[in-house]
Structure formats: C-alpha cells, structure tokens
Tab-separated table of C-alpha atoms in Angstrom:
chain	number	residue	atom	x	y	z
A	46	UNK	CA	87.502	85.151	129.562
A	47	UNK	CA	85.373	85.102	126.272
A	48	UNK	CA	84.397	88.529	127.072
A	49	UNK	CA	88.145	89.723	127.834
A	50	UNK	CA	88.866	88.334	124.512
A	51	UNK	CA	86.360	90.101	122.335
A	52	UNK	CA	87.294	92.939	124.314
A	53	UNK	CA	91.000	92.563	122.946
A	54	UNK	CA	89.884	91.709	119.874
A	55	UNK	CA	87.631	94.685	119.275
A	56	UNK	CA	90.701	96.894	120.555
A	57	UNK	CA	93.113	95.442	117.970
A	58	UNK	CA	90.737	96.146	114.980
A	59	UNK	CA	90.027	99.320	116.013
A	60	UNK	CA	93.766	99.746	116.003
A	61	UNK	CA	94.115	98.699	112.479
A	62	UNK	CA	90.985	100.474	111.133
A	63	UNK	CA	92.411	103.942	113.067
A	64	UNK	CA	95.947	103.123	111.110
A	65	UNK	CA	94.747	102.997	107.672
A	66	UNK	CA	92.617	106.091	108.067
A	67	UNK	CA	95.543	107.690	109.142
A	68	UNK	CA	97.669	105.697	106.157
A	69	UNK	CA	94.602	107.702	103.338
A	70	UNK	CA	95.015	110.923	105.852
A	71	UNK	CA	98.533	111.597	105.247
A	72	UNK	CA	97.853	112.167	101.534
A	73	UNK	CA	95.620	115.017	102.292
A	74	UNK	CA	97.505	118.196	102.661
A	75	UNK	CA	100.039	117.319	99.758
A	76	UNK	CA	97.071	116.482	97.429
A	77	UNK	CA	95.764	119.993	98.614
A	78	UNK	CA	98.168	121.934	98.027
A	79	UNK	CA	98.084	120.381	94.695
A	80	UNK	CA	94.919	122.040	94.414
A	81	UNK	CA	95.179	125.276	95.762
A	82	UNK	CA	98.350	125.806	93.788
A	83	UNK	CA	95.389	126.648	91.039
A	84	UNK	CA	91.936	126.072	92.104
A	85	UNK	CA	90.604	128.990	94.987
A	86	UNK	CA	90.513	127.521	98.430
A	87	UNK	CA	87.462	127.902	98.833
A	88	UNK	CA	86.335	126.137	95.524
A	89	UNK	CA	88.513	123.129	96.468
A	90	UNK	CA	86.967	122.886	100.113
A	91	UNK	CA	83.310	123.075	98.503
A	92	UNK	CA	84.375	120.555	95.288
A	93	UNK	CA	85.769	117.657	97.723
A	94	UNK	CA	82.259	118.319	100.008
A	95	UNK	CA	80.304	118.154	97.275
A	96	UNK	CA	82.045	115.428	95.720
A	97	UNK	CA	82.240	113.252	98.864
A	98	UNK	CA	78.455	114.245	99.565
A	99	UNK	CA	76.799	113.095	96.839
A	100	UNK	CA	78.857	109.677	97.014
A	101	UNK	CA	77.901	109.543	100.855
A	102	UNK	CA	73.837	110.021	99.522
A	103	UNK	CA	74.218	107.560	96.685
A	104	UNK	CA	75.250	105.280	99.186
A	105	UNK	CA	73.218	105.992	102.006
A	106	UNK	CA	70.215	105.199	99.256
A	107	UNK	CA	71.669	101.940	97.672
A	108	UNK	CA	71.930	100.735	101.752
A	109	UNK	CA	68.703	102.242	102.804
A	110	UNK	CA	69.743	103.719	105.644
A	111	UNK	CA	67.368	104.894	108.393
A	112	UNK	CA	67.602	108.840	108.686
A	113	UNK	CA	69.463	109.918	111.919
A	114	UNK	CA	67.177	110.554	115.137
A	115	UNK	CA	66.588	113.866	116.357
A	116	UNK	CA	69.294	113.587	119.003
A	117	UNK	CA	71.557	112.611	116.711
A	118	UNK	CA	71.416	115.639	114.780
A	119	UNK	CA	73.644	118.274	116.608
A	120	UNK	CA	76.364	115.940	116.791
A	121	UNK	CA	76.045	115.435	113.210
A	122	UNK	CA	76.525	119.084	112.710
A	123	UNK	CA	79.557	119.114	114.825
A	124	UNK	CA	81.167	116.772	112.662
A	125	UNK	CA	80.136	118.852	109.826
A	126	UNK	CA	81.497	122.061	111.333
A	127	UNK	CA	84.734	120.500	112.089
A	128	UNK	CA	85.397	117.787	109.392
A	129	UNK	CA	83.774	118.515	106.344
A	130	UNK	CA	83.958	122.533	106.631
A	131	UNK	CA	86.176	123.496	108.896
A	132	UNK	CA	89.334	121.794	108.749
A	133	UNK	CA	89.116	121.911	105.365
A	134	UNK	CA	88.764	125.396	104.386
A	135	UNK	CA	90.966	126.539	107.199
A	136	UNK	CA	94.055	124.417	105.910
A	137	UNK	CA	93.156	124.986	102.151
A	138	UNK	CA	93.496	129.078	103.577
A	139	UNK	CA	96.982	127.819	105.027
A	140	UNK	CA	98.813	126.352	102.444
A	141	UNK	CA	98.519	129.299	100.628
A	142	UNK	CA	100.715	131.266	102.812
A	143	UNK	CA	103.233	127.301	104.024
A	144	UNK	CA	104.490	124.373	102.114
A	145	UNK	CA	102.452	121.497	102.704
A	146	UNK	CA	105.542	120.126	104.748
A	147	UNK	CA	105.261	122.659	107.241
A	148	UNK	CA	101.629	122.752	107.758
A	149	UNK	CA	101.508	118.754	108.111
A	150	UNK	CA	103.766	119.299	111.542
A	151	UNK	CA	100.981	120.716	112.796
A	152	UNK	CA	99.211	117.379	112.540
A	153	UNK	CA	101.138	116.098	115.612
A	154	UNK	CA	98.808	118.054	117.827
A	155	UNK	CA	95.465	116.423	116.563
A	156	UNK	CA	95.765	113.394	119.355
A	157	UNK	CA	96.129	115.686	122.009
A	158	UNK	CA	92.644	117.757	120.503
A	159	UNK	CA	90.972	114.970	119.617
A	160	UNK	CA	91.713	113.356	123.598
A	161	UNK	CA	90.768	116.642	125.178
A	162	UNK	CA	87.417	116.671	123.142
A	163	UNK	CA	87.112	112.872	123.796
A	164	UNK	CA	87.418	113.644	127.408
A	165	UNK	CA	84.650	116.720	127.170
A	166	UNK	CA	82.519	115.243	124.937
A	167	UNK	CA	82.915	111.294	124.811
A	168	UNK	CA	83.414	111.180	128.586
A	169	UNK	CA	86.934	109.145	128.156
A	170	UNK	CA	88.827	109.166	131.398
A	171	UNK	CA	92.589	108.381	129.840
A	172	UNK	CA	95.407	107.795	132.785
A	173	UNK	CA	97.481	110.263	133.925
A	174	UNK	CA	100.779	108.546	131.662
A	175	UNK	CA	98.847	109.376	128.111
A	176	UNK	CA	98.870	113.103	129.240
A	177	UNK	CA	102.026	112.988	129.749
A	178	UNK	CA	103.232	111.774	126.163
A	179	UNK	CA	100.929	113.311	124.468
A	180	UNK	CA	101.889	116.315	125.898
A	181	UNK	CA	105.234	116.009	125.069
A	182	UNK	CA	104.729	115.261	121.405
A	183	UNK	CA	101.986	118.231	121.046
A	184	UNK	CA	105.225	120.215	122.903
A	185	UNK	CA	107.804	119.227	120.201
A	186	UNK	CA	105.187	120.284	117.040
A	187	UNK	CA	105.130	123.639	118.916
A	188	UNK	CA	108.437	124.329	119.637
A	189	UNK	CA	109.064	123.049	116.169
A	190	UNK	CA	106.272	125.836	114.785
A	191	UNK	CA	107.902	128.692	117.062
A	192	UNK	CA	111.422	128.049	115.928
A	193	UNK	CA	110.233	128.389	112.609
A	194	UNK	CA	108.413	131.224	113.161
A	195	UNK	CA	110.769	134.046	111.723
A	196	UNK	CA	111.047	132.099	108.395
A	197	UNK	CA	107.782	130.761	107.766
A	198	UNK	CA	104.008	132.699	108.131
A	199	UNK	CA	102.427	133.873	111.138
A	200	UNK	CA	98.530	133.804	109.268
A	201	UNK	CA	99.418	130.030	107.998
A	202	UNK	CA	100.142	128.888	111.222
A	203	UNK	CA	97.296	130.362	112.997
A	204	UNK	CA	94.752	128.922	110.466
A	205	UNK	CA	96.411	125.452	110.612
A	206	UNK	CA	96.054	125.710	114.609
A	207	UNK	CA	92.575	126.599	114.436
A	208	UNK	CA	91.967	124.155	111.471
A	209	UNK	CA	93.412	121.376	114.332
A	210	UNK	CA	91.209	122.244	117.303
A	211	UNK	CA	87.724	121.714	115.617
A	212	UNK	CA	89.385	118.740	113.251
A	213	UNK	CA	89.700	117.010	117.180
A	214	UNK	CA	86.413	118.387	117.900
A	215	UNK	CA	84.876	117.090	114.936
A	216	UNK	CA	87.093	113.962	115.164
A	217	UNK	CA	86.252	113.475	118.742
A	218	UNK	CA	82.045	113.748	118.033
A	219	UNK	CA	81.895	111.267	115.433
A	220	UNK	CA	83.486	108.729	117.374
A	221	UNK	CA	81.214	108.966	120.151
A	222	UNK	CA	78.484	109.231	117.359
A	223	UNK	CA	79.695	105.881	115.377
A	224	UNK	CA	78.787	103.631	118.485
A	225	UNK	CA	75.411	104.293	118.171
A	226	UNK	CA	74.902	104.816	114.391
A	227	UNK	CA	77.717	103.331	112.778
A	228	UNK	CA	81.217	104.664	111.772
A	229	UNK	CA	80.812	105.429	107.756
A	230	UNK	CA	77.831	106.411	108.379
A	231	UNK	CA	78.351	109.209	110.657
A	232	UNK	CA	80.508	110.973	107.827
A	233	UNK	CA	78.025	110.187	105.332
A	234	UNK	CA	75.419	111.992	107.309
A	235	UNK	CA	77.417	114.680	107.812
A	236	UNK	CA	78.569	115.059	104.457
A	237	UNK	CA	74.298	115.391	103.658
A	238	UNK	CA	74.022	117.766	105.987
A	239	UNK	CA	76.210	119.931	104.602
A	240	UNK	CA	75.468	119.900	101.173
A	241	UNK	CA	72.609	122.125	100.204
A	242	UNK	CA	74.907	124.608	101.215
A	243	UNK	CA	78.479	123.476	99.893
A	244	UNK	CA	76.693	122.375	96.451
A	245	UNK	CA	75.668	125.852	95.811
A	246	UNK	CA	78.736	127.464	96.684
A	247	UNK	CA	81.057	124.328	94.339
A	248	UNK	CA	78.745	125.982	91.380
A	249	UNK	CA	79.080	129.724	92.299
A	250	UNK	CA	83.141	129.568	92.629
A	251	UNK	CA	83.585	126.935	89.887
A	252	UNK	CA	87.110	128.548	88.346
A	253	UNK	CA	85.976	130.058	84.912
A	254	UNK	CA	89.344	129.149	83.189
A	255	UNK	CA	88.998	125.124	84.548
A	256	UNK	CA	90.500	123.858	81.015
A	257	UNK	CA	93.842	125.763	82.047
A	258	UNK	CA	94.050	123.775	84.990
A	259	UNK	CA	96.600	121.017	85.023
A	260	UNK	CA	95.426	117.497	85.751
A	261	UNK	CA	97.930	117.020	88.518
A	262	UNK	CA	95.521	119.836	90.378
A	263	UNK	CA	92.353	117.959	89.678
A	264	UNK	CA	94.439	114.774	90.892
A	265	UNK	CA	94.542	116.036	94.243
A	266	UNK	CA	90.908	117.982	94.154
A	267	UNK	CA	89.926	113.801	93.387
A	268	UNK	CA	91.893	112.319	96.285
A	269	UNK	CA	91.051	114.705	99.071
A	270	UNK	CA	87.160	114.313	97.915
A	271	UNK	CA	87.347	110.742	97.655
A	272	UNK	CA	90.123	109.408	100.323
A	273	UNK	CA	90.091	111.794	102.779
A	274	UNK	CA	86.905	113.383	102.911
A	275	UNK	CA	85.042	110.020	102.806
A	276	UNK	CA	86.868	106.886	102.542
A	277	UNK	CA	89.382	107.530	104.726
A	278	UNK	CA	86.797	108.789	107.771
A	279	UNK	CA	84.973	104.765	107.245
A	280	UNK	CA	88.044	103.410	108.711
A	281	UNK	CA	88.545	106.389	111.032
A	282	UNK	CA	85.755	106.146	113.066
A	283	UNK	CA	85.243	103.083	112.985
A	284	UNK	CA	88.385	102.665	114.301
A	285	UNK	CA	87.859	105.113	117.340
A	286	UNK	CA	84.720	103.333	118.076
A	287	UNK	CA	86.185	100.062	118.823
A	288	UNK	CA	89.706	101.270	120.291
A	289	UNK	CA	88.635	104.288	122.134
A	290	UNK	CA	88.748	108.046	120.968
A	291	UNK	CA	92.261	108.969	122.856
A	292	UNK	CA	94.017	105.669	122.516
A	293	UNK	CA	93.319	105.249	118.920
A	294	UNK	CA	93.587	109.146	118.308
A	295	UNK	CA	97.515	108.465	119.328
A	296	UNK	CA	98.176	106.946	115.681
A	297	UNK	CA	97.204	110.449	114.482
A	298	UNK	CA	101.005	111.160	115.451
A	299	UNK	CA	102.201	108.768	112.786
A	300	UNK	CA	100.567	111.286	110.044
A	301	UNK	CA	102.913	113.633	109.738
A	302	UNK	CA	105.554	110.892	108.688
A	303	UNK	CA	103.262	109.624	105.596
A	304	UNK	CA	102.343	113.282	104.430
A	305	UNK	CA	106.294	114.401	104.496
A	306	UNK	CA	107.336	111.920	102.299
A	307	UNK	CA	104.724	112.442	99.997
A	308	UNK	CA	105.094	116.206	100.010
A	309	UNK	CA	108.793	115.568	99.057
A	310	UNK	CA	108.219	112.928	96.325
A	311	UNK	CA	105.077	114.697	94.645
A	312	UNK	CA	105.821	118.644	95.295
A	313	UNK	CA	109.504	118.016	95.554
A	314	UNK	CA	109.075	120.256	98.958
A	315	UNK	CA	112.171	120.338	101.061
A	316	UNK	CA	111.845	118.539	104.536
A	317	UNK	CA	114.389	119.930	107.078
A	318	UNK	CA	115.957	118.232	109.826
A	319	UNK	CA	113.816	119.596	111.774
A	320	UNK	CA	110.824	118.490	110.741
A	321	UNK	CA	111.723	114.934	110.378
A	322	UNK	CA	113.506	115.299	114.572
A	323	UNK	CA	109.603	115.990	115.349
A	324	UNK	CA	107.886	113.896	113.305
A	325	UNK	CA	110.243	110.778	114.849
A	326	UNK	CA	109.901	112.867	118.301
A	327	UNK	CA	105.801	112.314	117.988
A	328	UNK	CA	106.083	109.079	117.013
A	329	UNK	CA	107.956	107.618	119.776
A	330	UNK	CA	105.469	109.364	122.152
A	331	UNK	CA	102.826	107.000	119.897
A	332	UNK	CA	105.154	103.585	120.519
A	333	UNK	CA	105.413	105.288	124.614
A	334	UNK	CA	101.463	105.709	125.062
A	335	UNK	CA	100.717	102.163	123.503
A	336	UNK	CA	103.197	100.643	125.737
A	337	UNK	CA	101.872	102.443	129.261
A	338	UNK	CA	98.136	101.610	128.294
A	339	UNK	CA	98.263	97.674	127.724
C-alpha cells in the first residue's frame, strides 16, 4: 500500500511539474514573434541558446555536477537537435511567414509526437483509449491547419510541422534521460553541448543596428532564453519523469490556450473562432485521456 501510494504521489507531482512547464511554454511563440518582428531568426534562436547555455554552465559549476557518462551522450544530443536547435530555429523561420496565433495551433500535435517518440524511444506502452484521443485532438489541429490553408502560408506551416516532430523527439529523449540523470539537468547538458557552436554564431549574426531595436523585442529575446529555453524544461522533464512521457505529454494540449491569449493581449493578434473551437476541442481530449487512464 505504501508503495501504491508513493506511486500516486510521484504521478501527481509529475502532473503539476508537467503543468507549469507547459504554464512558462505558452509564452514562447508570442515572446518570439516579438523577436523576430526585428531581430533575424536565426540570431534570436542562437541569443536564447547562448543565453540559456551559459546560465545552464554557471549552474552546473555552482552544483558541481558530475559530467554525463559516455552513454549518456547521444541522447544528450538528441535533445539538443530537437530542443535547443531545432524547434527553435524552425518556428523562429515560421512566424515570419504566420501570426503567432496560428502557429501555436500547431502545438496541439506535440502530445501525440512526443507519445509516439515515448513509445520508440522510452519504451512506453500507453492503452489503446490514449490513441484514440490523442488522435482526435492531433485530427482537429490539422483540419484546423488545412482549412486555413488558402489564407494563411504553406512554408509556415511546413516549418512549424517539422519544428513539432523533433520538439516530441527531443521532448520524448530527455524524459527518458531525466530518470537517470536528473530532469534540469538534462537541459542544462544539452544546452553545453550546444554551445561552442551557437556562441559563435550569437556573435557572427549579432544585428549591427541593436540600439534601433525596441525593448519590447529584447523582452521576448529575454523570456524565450530564460523561461522557455531553460526554466521552463526543469519543470518539464521533471515532470515527464515522474508521470510518464505520454500521460504527462497530454497537458501539452492545454498550450495552445495560454499562448492565444497572450498573443491577443501582447501582439493584439486576432484569434478566430476557429482557433479557439480547437484549442477547447484539444483540451477536452486532455480532461478525456486523464479520465480513461486512472
């Protein structure tokens, strides 16, 4: 019985951690399109590496953290690829061509990326009844993108898809990662890994006009290096690691919701009827799976 009840216990905080990553998550793509708006995507993807990497190293130093073991390594790179480059630069790329509105619909299909790499790569065996839901809500963000197709940009929606599938990738590795080395630092690993090679690119496409810059870009160059290229991913993992990578991935749905209304109250974007019938479409599939899997 004791162990039942650590076992609930465990699954309830990992539930909480997952929800306020997901809370500093939804700021991401409005705070980026904040910066793209005037800062080159590729600069901004660099700058919040950077950023977050030397914070993860300064860290990593003050605890004294034992380096990663060998095995540990390619996993770490994974992460990297997906998490700290990847997504990133592919959604930085996409919101030049979408509103940040549009491209965080997209978000509703990271559960179902993030399950499917949990299955491949974490060896999660979720029942039949999560499939199903997830499904369906991945089903309404892509009937949503289709329908929207004639008004809104082929290239933006392609890189946000792509951006999606290695985000679960990366998503999906560091969770099965963070039970063995621990869930911030997996990211702040990663974040090292990465940058002797982001560093010298922040310094090569450093804007040469940065004083003309208004702050409100820098704001959002500052939250998506601090919140949700660092911070945010400590509660993340962690989160996966104690509630399971495709049960916990669920509250993923619950993204989109956060990021609208802050794309609407900060870049006074317009949010359709549409996109709020998916967004509460997704997150009754997230109220559905919770239900079927207690």
């Amino acid at each position: 019985m004791i162990a039942n009840q650590l076992s609930k216990d465990q699954t309830v905080s990992g539930w909480i951690n997952g929800f306020i990553g997901v809370v500093l998550f939804g700021g991401s793509l409005p705070a980026t399109k904040l910066a793209v708006m005037e800062m080159d995507p590729i600069f901004v993807t660099t700058a919040r590496a950077t950023i977050a990497g030397i914070l993860a190293l300064s860290v990593l130093l003050l605890y004294k953290e034992k380096r990663p073991e060998r095995n540990q390594i390619f996993s770490l790179i994974i992460v990297s690829i997906g998490c700290v480059i990847g997504f990133p630069l592919l959604s930085s790329l996409a919101l030049q061509y979408i509103t940040s509105a549009h491209s965080i619909v997209f978000l509703g299909l990271l559960p179902l990326t993030t399950a499917i790499f949990g299955v491949i790569r974490g060896g999660e065996r979720p029942r039949p009844i999560f499939w199903l839901f997830s499904g369906i809500g991945s089903l309404l963000v892509i009937g949503y993108a289709i329908a929207q197709g004639i008004s809104a940009s082929p290239i933006g929606d392609i890189l946000m898809l792509i951006g999606v599938i290695v985000c679960g990738l990366g998503y999906a590795e560091g969770a099965k990662l963070s039970k063995t080395l621990g869930g911030w630092q997996v990211i702040s690993w990663a974040l090292v890994l990465s940058l002797p090679i982001m560093l010298p690119l922040c310094i090569i496409y450093f804007p040469l006009s940065a004083v003309d810059i208004r702050a409100q870009a820098w704001a959002g160059l500052a939250y998506i290096s601090l919140f949700s290229m660092f911070i945010g991913f400590i509660f993340w993992y962690r989160g996966l690691a104690q509630g399971g990578i495709a049960s916990v991935g669920q509250l993923q749905l619950l993204q989109p919701f956060f990021g609208l209304a802050l794309a609407a109250y900060f870049l006074d974007e317009q949010i359709s009827v549409g996109m709020i019938g998916v967004t509460l479409g997704v997150i009754s599939c997230v109220a559905a799976t919770k239900k079927f899997q207690k």
